[in-house]
Tab-separated table of C-alpha atoms and ligand atoms in Angstrom:
chain	number	residue	atom	x	y	z
A	5	UNK	CA	-17.799	3.364	11.850
A	6	UNK	CA	-15.972	2.861	8.528
A	7	UNK	CA	-12.320	3.927	8.408
A	8	UNK	CA	-12.667	5.137	4.819
A	9	UNK	CA	-15.423	7.256	3.328
A	10	UNK	CA	-15.138	6.654	-0.419
A	11	UNK	CA	-12.436	4.441	-1.922
A	12	UNK	CA	-11.559	4.494	-5.610
A	13	UNK	CA	-8.896	2.782	-7.686
A	14	UNK	CA	-8.323	1.199	-11.095
A	15	UNK	CA	-6.076	-0.872	-13.365
A	16	UNK	CA	-5.209	-0.236	-17.019
A	17	UNK	CA	-6.361	-3.062	-19.310
A	18	UNK	CA	-3.052	-3.091	-21.159
A	19	UNK	CA	-2.167	-6.763	-20.998
A	20	UNK	CA	-1.692	-9.583	-18.550
A	21	UNK	CA	-2.725	-8.620	-15.044
A	22	UNK	CA	0.080	-9.745	-12.759
A	23	UNK	CA	1.228	-10.441	-9.227
A	24	UNK	CA	2.436	-6.828	-8.793
A	25	UNK	CA	-1.062	-5.504	-9.600
A	26	UNK	CA	-2.505	-8.034	-7.153
A	27	UNK	CA	-0.149	-7.574	-4.196
A	28	UNK	CA	0.495	-3.868	-4.755
A	29	UNK	CA	-3.102	-2.883	-5.392
A	30	UNK	CA	-6.084	-5.248	-5.674
A	31	UNK	CA	-5.404	-7.270	-2.511
A	32	UNK	CA	-5.426	-4.014	-0.547
A	33	UNK	CA	-8.651	-2.900	-2.211
A	34	UNK	CA	-10.323	-6.046	-0.903
A	35	UNK	CA	-9.116	-5.294	2.637
A	36	UNK	CA	-10.170	-1.638	2.397
A	37	UNK	CA	-13.551	-2.445	0.866
A	38	UNK	CA	-14.446	-4.241	4.086
A	39	UNK	CA	-13.775	-1.067	6.012
A	40	UNK	CA	-15.198	1.660	3.813
A	41	UNK	CA	-18.581	3.215	3.243
A	42	UNK	CA	-18.477	3.240	-0.553
A	43	UNK	CA	-16.105	1.715	-3.084
A	44	UNK	CA	-15.647	2.234	-6.792
A	45	UNK	CA	-13.212	0.153	-8.820
A	46	UNK	CA	-12.833	1.010	-12.467
A	47	UNK	CA	-11.020	-0.535	-15.378
A	48	UNK	CA	-9.323	2.499	-16.853
A	49	UNK	CA	-9.726	1.658	-20.532
A	50	UNK	CA	-9.174	5.239	-21.729
A	51	UNK	CA	-5.780	5.295	-19.987
A	52	UNK	CA	-4.924	2.148	-21.944
A	53	UNK	CA	-5.077	4.201	-25.145
A	54	UNK	CA	-2.140	6.370	-24.084
A	55	UNK	CA	0.414	3.655	-24.824
A	56	UNK	CA	0.257	1.649	-28.077
A	57	UNK	CA	-3.548	1.377	-28.469
A	58	UNK	CA	-4.356	-2.333	-28.840
A	59	UNK	CA	-7.882	-1.985	-30.284
A	60	UNK	CA	-8.114	-5.683	-31.195
A	61	UNK	CA	-7.768	-6.803	-27.566
A	62	UNK	CA	-9.004	-3.824	-25.535
A	63	UNK	CA	-12.537	-5.045	-24.832
A	64	UNK	CA	-11.302	-8.543	-23.943
A	65	UNK	CA	-8.565	-7.122	-21.705
A	66	UNK	CA	-11.169	-4.920	-20.001
A	67	UNK	CA	-13.384	-7.909	-19.220
A	68	UNK	CA	-10.347	-9.875	-18.008
A	69	UNK	CA	-9.452	-7.144	-15.512
A	70	UNK	CA	-13.088	-7.051	-14.319
A	71	UNK	CA	-12.945	-10.832	-13.858
A	72	UNK	CA	-9.696	-10.424	-11.893
A	73	UNK	CA	-11.256	-7.873	-9.534
A	74	UNK	CA	-14.125	-10.225	-8.747
A	75	UNK	CA	-11.923	-13.323	-8.525
A	76	UNK	CA	-9.553	-11.530	-6.137
A	77	UNK	CA	-12.460	-10.803	-3.798
A	78	UNK	CA	-14.151	-7.526	-4.816
A	79	UNK	CA	-17.869	-8.160	-4.327
A	80	UNK	CA	-19.820	-6.552	-7.192
A	81	UNK	CA	-22.935	-6.319	-5.029
A	82	UNK	CA	-21.077	-4.056	-2.620
A	83	UNK	CA	-18.641	-2.197	-4.869
A	84	UNK	CA	-19.239	-0.520	-8.232
A	85	UNK	CA	-17.052	-2.236	-10.856
A	86	UNK	CA	-17.158	-0.389	-14.188
A	87	UNK	CA	-15.272	0.720	-17.286
A	88	UNK	CA	-13.945	4.294	-17.214
A	89	UNK	CA	-15.231	4.938	-20.758
A	90	UNK	CA	-18.803	4.175	-19.615
A	91	UNK	CA	-18.777	7.288	-17.436
A	92	UNK	CA	-18.235	10.288	-19.753
A	93	UNK	CA	-17.955	12.669	-16.783
A	94	UNK	CA	-14.325	11.505	-16.259
A	95	UNK	CA	-13.152	13.029	-19.530
A	96	UNK	CA	-15.268	16.146	-19.142
A	97	UNK	CA	-13.860	16.883	-15.681
A	98	UNK	CA	-10.403	16.073	-17.010
A	99	UNK	CA	-10.705	18.957	-19.485
A	100	UNK	CA	-11.694	21.396	-16.740
A	101	UNK	CA	-8.795	20.206	-14.570
A	102	UNK	CA	-6.408	20.586	-17.537
A	103	UNK	CA	-7.197	24.275	-17.345
A	104	UNK	CA	-5.997	24.352	-13.694
A	105	UNK	CA	-2.837	22.280	-14.269
A	106	UNK	CA	0.341	24.318	-14.762
A	107	UNK	CA	2.711	22.632	-17.237
A	108	UNK	CA	5.385	22.745	-14.533
A	109	UNK	CA	3.382	20.256	-12.444
A	110	UNK	CA	3.036	17.858	-15.375
A	111	UNK	CA	6.684	18.217	-16.335
A	112	UNK	CA	7.595	16.724	-12.955
A	113	UNK	CA	5.707	13.443	-13.526
A	114	UNK	CA	8.308	10.686	-13.560
A	115	UNK	CA	6.028	8.094	-15.179
A	116	UNK	CA	5.755	10.245	-18.311
A	117	UNK	CA	9.546	10.444	-18.455
A	118	UNK	CA	9.815	6.637	-18.027
A	119	UNK	CA	7.099	5.790	-20.542
A	120	UNK	CA	8.042	8.393	-23.172
A	121	UNK	CA	11.714	7.363	-22.888
A	122	UNK	CA	14.118	9.209	-25.135
A	123	UNK	CA	11.441	10.087	-27.697
A	124	UNK	CA	9.603	12.816	-25.747
A	125	UNK	CA	8.815	14.811	-28.889
A	126	UNK	CA	7.093	11.756	-30.390
A	127	UNK	CA	5.071	10.897	-27.248
A	128	UNK	CA	1.345	11.581	-27.528
A	129	UNK	CA	-0.523	14.311	-25.647
A	130	UNK	CA	-2.707	11.672	-23.957
A	131	UNK	CA	0.332	10.129	-22.263
A	132	UNK	CA	1.433	13.562	-21.050
A	133	UNK	CA	-2.072	14.447	-19.790
A	134	UNK	CA	-2.688	10.967	-18.251
A	135	UNK	CA	-2.163	12.204	-14.659
A	136	UNK	CA	-4.877	14.863	-15.110
A	137	UNK	CA	-7.337	12.241	-16.365
A	138	UNK	CA	-6.361	10.130	-13.356
A	139	UNK	CA	-7.065	13.120	-11.089
A	140	UNK	CA	-10.488	13.412	-12.751
A	141	UNK	CA	-11.103	9.659	-12.193
A	142	UNK	CA	-10.621	10.282	-8.473
A	143	UNK	CA	-12.173	13.732	-8.025
A	144	UNK	CA	-15.318	13.123	-10.078
A	145	UNK	CA	-16.467	10.870	-7.183
A	146	UNK	CA	-14.985	13.090	-4.444
A	147	UNK	CA	-13.051	9.949	-3.448
A	148	UNK	CA	-11.258	10.232	-0.120
A	149	UNK	CA	-8.829	7.282	-0.309
A	150	UNK	CA	-6.962	5.826	-3.268
A	151	UNK	CA	-5.136	2.512	-2.734
A	152	UNK	CA	-2.235	2.266	-5.218
A	153	UNK	CA	1.267	0.891	-5.678
A	154	UNK	CA	4.266	3.171	-5.125
A	155	UNK	CA	4.518	4.094	-8.847
A	156	UNK	CA	1.145	5.890	-8.725
A	157	UNK	CA	1.816	7.932	-5.557
A	158	UNK	CA	2.985	10.976	-7.501
A	159	UNK	CA	-0.205	10.947	-9.583
A	160	UNK	CA	-2.440	10.868	-6.496
A	161	UNK	CA	-0.406	13.801	-5.127
A	162	UNK	CA	-1.125	15.696	-8.343
A	163	UNK	CA	-4.838	14.943	-7.842
A	164	UNK	CA	-4.543	16.523	-4.374
A	165	UNK	CA	-2.864	19.605	-5.849
A	166	UNK	CA	-5.541	19.931	-8.529
A	167	UNK	CA	-8.307	19.502	-5.953
A	168	UNK	CA	-6.674	22.293	-3.933
A	169	UNK	CA	-6.360	24.557	-6.995
A	170	UNK	CA	-10.016	24.039	-7.908
A	171	UNK	CA	-11.159	24.570	-4.307
A	172	UNK	CA	-9.186	27.841	-4.203
A	173	UNK	CA	-10.824	28.985	-7.414
A	174	UNK	CA	-14.277	28.137	-6.054
A	175	UNK	CA	-13.425	29.480	-2.597
A	176	UNK	CA	-15.187	26.364	-1.353
A	177	UNK	CA	-14.166	22.857	-0.285
A	178	UNK	CA	-15.626	21.215	-3.395
A	179	UNK	CA	-13.236	18.258	-3.451
A	180	UNK	CA	-11.763	16.442	-0.448
A	181	UNK	CA	-7.977	16.015	-0.812
A	182	UNK	CA	-7.647	12.311	-1.728
A	183	UNK	CA	-5.143	10.289	0.261
A	184	UNK	CA	-2.953	7.667	-1.403
A	185	UNK	CA	-2.994	4.414	0.574
A	186	UNK	CA	0.150	2.410	-0.038
A	187	UNK	CA	0.853	-0.953	1.570
A	188	UNK	CA	4.522	-0.524	2.464
A	189	UNK	CA	5.675	-4.136	2.072
A	190	UNK	CA	4.140	-4.717	-1.357
A	191	UNK	CA	4.322	-1.197	-2.786
A	192	UNK	CA	6.774	-2.246	-5.480
A	193	UNK	CA	6.973	-5.867	-6.603
A	194	UNK	CA	9.961	-6.194	-8.894
A	195	UNK	CA	10.573	-8.062	-12.139
A	196	UNK	CA	11.626	-11.711	-11.764
A	197	UNK	CA	14.413	-11.050	-14.296
A	198	UNK	CA	15.768	-7.812	-12.862
A	199	UNK	CA	15.326	-6.858	-9.233
A	200	UNK	CA	15.807	-3.185	-10.049
A	201	UNK	CA	12.850	-2.924	-12.497
A	202	UNK	CA	9.195	-2.916	-11.536
A	203	UNK	CA	7.113	-5.970	-12.460
A	204	UNK	CA	5.050	-4.542	-15.296
A	205	UNK	CA	2.478	-5.616	-17.893
A	206	UNK	CA	4.469	-3.934	-20.631
A	207	UNK	CA	7.770	-5.753	-19.959
A	208	UNK	CA	8.536	-7.687	-23.143
A	209	UNK	CA	9.485	-10.820	-21.238
A	210	UNK	CA	6.669	-13.020	-19.877
A	211	UNK	CA	9.295	-14.460	-17.525
A	212	UNK	CA	9.553	-11.104	-15.754
A	213	UNK	CA	6.150	-11.514	-14.111
A	214	UNK	CA	3.604	-14.016	-12.793
A	215	UNK	CA	0.251	-13.554	-14.537
A	216	UNK	CA	-2.890	-14.152	-12.505
A	217	UNK	CA	-3.939	-16.570	-15.272
A	218	UNK	CA	-0.669	-18.584	-15.240
A	219	UNK	CA	-1.236	-22.266	-14.550
A	220	UNK	CA	0.847	-24.123	-11.912
A	221	UNK	CA	3.420	-25.477	-14.397
A	222	UNK	CA	4.111	-22.007	-15.766
A	223	UNK	CA	4.372	-20.527	-12.270
A	224	UNK	CA	6.866	-23.256	-11.315
A	225	UNK	CA	8.896	-22.621	-14.492
A	226	UNK	CA	8.959	-18.841	-14.000
A	227	UNK	CA	10.105	-19.166	-10.394
A	228	UNK	CA	12.745	-21.735	-11.386
A	229	UNK	CA	14.075	-19.275	-13.955
A	230	UNK	CA	13.772	-16.219	-11.674
A	231	UNK	CA	17.084	-14.432	-11.210
A	232	UNK	CA	18.723	-14.881	-7.792
A	233	UNK	CA	22.223	-14.796	-6.394
A	234	UNK	CA	24.324	-17.623	-5.033
A	235	UNK	CA	24.534	-16.452	-1.386
A	236	UNK	CA	22.480	-18.219	1.283
A	237	UNK	CA	19.474	-16.487	2.875
A	238	UNK	CA	20.652	-14.119	5.618
A	239	UNK	CA	19.084	-14.019	9.086
A	240	UNK	CA	18.324	-10.298	8.980
A	241	UNK	CA	16.695	-7.915	6.544
A	242	UNK	CA	19.695	-5.577	6.759
A	243	UNK	CA	21.889	-8.153	5.055
A	244	UNK	CA	19.543	-8.136	2.050
A	245	UNK	CA	20.764	-4.667	1.063
A	246	UNK	CA	22.297	-4.816	-2.427
A	247	UNK	CA	20.547	-8.124	-3.125
A	248	UNK	CA	17.485	-6.836	-5.060
A	249	UNK	CA	16.376	-10.164	-6.553
A	250	UNK	CA	16.679	-11.975	-3.213
A	251	UNK	CA	14.746	-9.176	-1.459
A	252	UNK	CA	12.017	-9.330	-4.076
A	253	UNK	CA	11.458	-13.099	-3.862
A	254	UNK	CA	11.509	-13.087	-0.056
A	255	UNK	CA	9.168	-10.079	-0.069
A	256	UNK	CA	6.689	-11.922	-2.304
A	257	UNK	CA	6.871	-14.964	-0.031
A	258	UNK	CA	6.352	-12.768	3.051
A	259	UNK	CA	3.332	-11.025	1.483
A	260	UNK	CA	1.661	-14.261	0.440
A	261	UNK	CA	2.272	-15.955	3.781
A	262	UNK	CA	1.242	-12.844	5.755
A	263	UNK	CA	4.550	-12.690	7.577
A	264	UNK	CA	7.126	-9.945	7.929
A	265	UNK	CA	10.310	-10.213	5.834
A	266	UNK	CA	12.231	-10.328	9.145
A	267	UNK	CA	10.362	-13.520	10.123
A	268	UNK	CA	10.870	-15.035	6.675
A	269	UNK	CA	14.639	-14.315	6.855
A	270	UNK	CA	14.841	-15.904	10.292
A	271	UNK	CA	12.934	-19.015	9.132
A	272	UNK	CA	14.996	-19.526	5.967
A	273	UNK	CA	18.367	-18.422	7.400
A	274	UNK	CA	21.291	-20.329	5.881
A	275	UNK	CA	19.213	-22.061	3.184
A	276	UNK	CA	19.892	-21.689	-0.510
A	277	UNK	CA	17.468	-20.244	-3.020
A	278	UNK	CA	16.672	-23.636	-4.515
A	279	UNK	CA	14.724	-24.676	-1.385
A	280	UNK	CA	13.171	-21.235	-0.962
A	281	UNK	CA	12.041	-21.275	-4.605
A	282	UNK	CA	10.169	-24.534	-4.012
A	283	UNK	CA	8.286	-23.033	-1.058
A	284	UNK	CA	7.623	-19.854	-3.010
A	285	UNK	CA	6.242	-21.883	-5.921
A	286	UNK	CA	3.951	-23.816	-3.565
A	287	UNK	CA	2.526	-20.704	-1.931
A	288	UNK	CA	2.077	-18.923	-5.271
A	289	UNK	CA	0.174	-21.914	-6.652
A	290	UNK	CA	-2.047	-22.266	-3.594
A	291	UNK	CA	-2.769	-18.512	-3.477
A	292	UNK	CA	-3.360	-17.974	-7.188
A	293	UNK	CA	-5.196	-21.188	-8.162
A	294	UNK	CA	-8.598	-20.117	-6.736
A	295	UNK	CA	-8.205	-16.726	-8.448
A	296	UNK	CA	-7.290	-18.314	-11.802
A	297	UNK	CA	-10.162	-20.786	-11.632
A	298	UNK	CA	-12.716	-18.085	-10.793
A	299	UNK	CA	-11.360	-15.854	-13.573
A	300	UNK	CA	-11.723	-18.682	-16.105
A	301	UNK	CA	-15.259	-19.347	-14.924
A	302	UNK	CA	-16.219	-15.673	-15.244
A	303	UNK	CA	-14.559	-15.308	-18.627
A	304	UNK	CA	-16.709	-18.141	-19.941
A	305	UNK	CA	-19.757	-16.110	-18.850
A	306	UNK	CA	-19.018	-12.775	-20.469
A	307	UNK	CA	-22.657	-11.671	-20.329
A	308	UNK	CA	-22.391	-11.875	-16.562
A	309	UNK	CA	-19.283	-9.648	-16.607
A	310	UNK	CA	-21.010	-7.134	-18.888
A	311	UNK	CA	-24.042	-7.030	-16.584
A	312	UNK	CA	-21.742	-6.266	-13.641
A	313	UNK	CA	-19.992	-3.529	-15.649
A	314	UNK	CA	-23.282	-1.923	-16.702
A	315	UNK	CA	-24.656	-2.030	-13.160
A	316	UNK	CA	-21.424	-0.490	-11.848
A	317	UNK	CA	-21.540	2.228	-14.519
A	318	UNK	CA	-25.086	3.129	-13.517
A	319	UNK	CA	-24.025	3.731	-9.905
A	320	UNK	CA	-20.897	5.591	-11.016
A	321	UNK	CA	-22.756	7.780	-13.526
A	322	UNK	CA	-25.294	8.858	-10.903
A	323	UNK	CA	-22.563	10.004	-8.515
A	324	UNK	CA	-20.398	11.512	-11.245
A	325	UNK	CA	-23.164	13.488	-12.933
A	326	UNK	CA	-24.165	15.090	-9.638
A	327	UNK	CA	-20.600	16.235	-8.964
A	328	UNK	CA	-20.082	17.311	-12.566
A	329	UNK	CA	-23.129	19.531	-12.417
A	330	UNK	CA	-21.690	21.258	-9.327
A	331	UNK	CA	-18.346	21.781	-11.093
A	332	UNK	CA	-20.004	23.156	-14.221
A	333	UNK	CA	-22.016	25.598	-12.134
A	334	UNK	CA	-18.878	26.820	-10.300
A	335	UNK	CA	-17.145	27.324	-13.640
A	336	UNK	CA	-20.055	29.389	-14.945
A	337	UNK	CA	-21.169	27.067	-17.746
A	338	UNK	CA	-24.845	27.142	-18.731
A	339	UNK	CA	-26.495	24.040	-17.173
A	340	UNK	CA	-27.152	21.190	-19.610
A	341	UNK	CA	-30.857	20.692	-20.319
A	342	UNK	CA	-30.781	17.150	-18.886
A	343	UNK	CA	-29.224	18.391	-15.647
A	344	UNK	CA	-31.632	21.224	-14.922
A	345	UNK	CA	-33.259	20.875	-11.518
A	346	UNK	CA	-31.389	17.692	-10.614
A	347	UNK	CA	-28.821	18.963	-8.095
B	414	AQP	N1	5.118	-4.020	-9.777
B	414	AQP	C1	4.160	-3.489	-9.039
B	414	AQP	N2	4.221	-3.553	-7.690
B	414	AQP	C2	3.241	-3.010	-6.922
B	414	AQP	N3	2.146	-2.401	-7.443
B	414	AQP	C3	2.052	-2.322	-8.785
B	414	AQP	N4	1.135	-1.784	-9.597
B	414	AQP	C4	1.501	-1.972	-10.886
B	414	AQP	N5	2.681	-2.608	-10.936
B	414	AQP	C5	3.044	-2.853	-9.654
B	414	AQP	C6	-0.095	-1.150	-9.139
B	414	AQP	O1	-1.185	-1.768	-9.795
B	414	AQP	C7	-2.209	-0.799	-10.010
B	414	AQP	C8	-2.657	-0.835	-11.436
B	414	AQP	O2	-1.579	-0.438	-12.274
B	414	AQP	P1	-1.885	0.024	-13.756
B	414	AQP	O3	-2.152	-1.121	-14.592
B	414	AQP	O4	-2.974	1.020	-13.761
B	414	AQP	O5	-0.627	0.810	-14.232
B	414	AQP	P2	0.889	0.576	-14.007
B	414	AQP	O6	1.226	1.028	-12.630
B	414	AQP	O7	1.585	1.281	-15.103
B	414	AQP	O8	1.031	-1.006	-14.089
B	414	AQP	P3	1.894	-1.874	-15.073
B	414	AQP	O9	1.661	-3.285	-14.775
B	414	AQP	O10	3.313	-1.411	-15.044
B	414	AQP	O11	1.244	-1.602	-16.478
B	414	AQP	P4	1.876	-1.026	-17.799
B	414	AQP	O12	3.054	-1.884	-18.108
B	414	AQP	O13	0.769	-1.135	-18.799
B	414	AQP	O14	2.253	0.394	-17.521
B	414	AQP	C9	-1.638	0.565	-9.591
B	414	AQP	O15	-2.112	0.886	-8.301
B	414	AQP	C10	-0.163	0.318	-9.577
B	414	AQP	O16	0.486	1.153	-8.650
């Protein structure tokens, strides 16, 4: 029997997909997909519009993220891979959920505070309402499990709260409460330039992250330049406290070599970062080269990517429309002509 009923997750096509997206999210999707009944992986292009809409590159970025999913091991014949904007039910459900979302819940969202920065009055409504659209992304499929990095945990919790609020209104268990699935060791991969900041697509410095499309020379250069400290590697994880950059690099090495950080510390004990950086470079290159090559191949065959996206959207639309019809009926809206008799 499958451990997971229906798995759903997504990435924003906002720029270069990076090692944090891979280790914190997509690698876990691949593992979970093998153990779940149904999987849907979307490229959340409408979320990308909430921060500095990059209309010139959005469609290309969307295809690049789709290529990354496939290259990282998501099988499009077993999982629906699609663009969020190809399934209009997401935004429709999002509106209904908006009407169940007290402002107090949204005011607690830390990502809005981080992304809006000091200029909250100037931030757009889409950025503020982003977590409700994310709840709709999940609930429109009645997804049961949502693999994410640590930064998205609060948003999945909001989706649970909104599912509960809607279920209470309906006096029915319409939506299952989705569970966030977070891989503890890779939940938060940090910037290569600052061990206290998350590795992020929107960081201005390319040297802060490894892109999945970086070639070996660039990977080697970025790791050479990665911030470290001058102390040798300790034998225990406890001694890594207050050494954020060292913890991050050893954590990345541990994740890629499928070892615990404890084992990595023991194996490298007493060595300096220059030798560890060489080993880290080697394992990054050997892990990411097949992904980069497959992404390049797919990106040269964009029609193939589009076919996969359209096929995925067809599966997603069928599921979403069925659930949307149920929601509309509960809310008391007159059924749409095209939905009559289809429940
Ligand atoms: N540094 C990270 N470590 C672990 N997981 C991460 N994720 C993102 N960064 C890290 C996880 O990747 C998935 C997709 O993220 P997203 O693109 O939808 O949004 P994000 O979390 O805002 O990612 P970025 O890279 O920081 O993008 P920008 O800069 O555009 O905001 C999620 O599961 C996320 O947790």
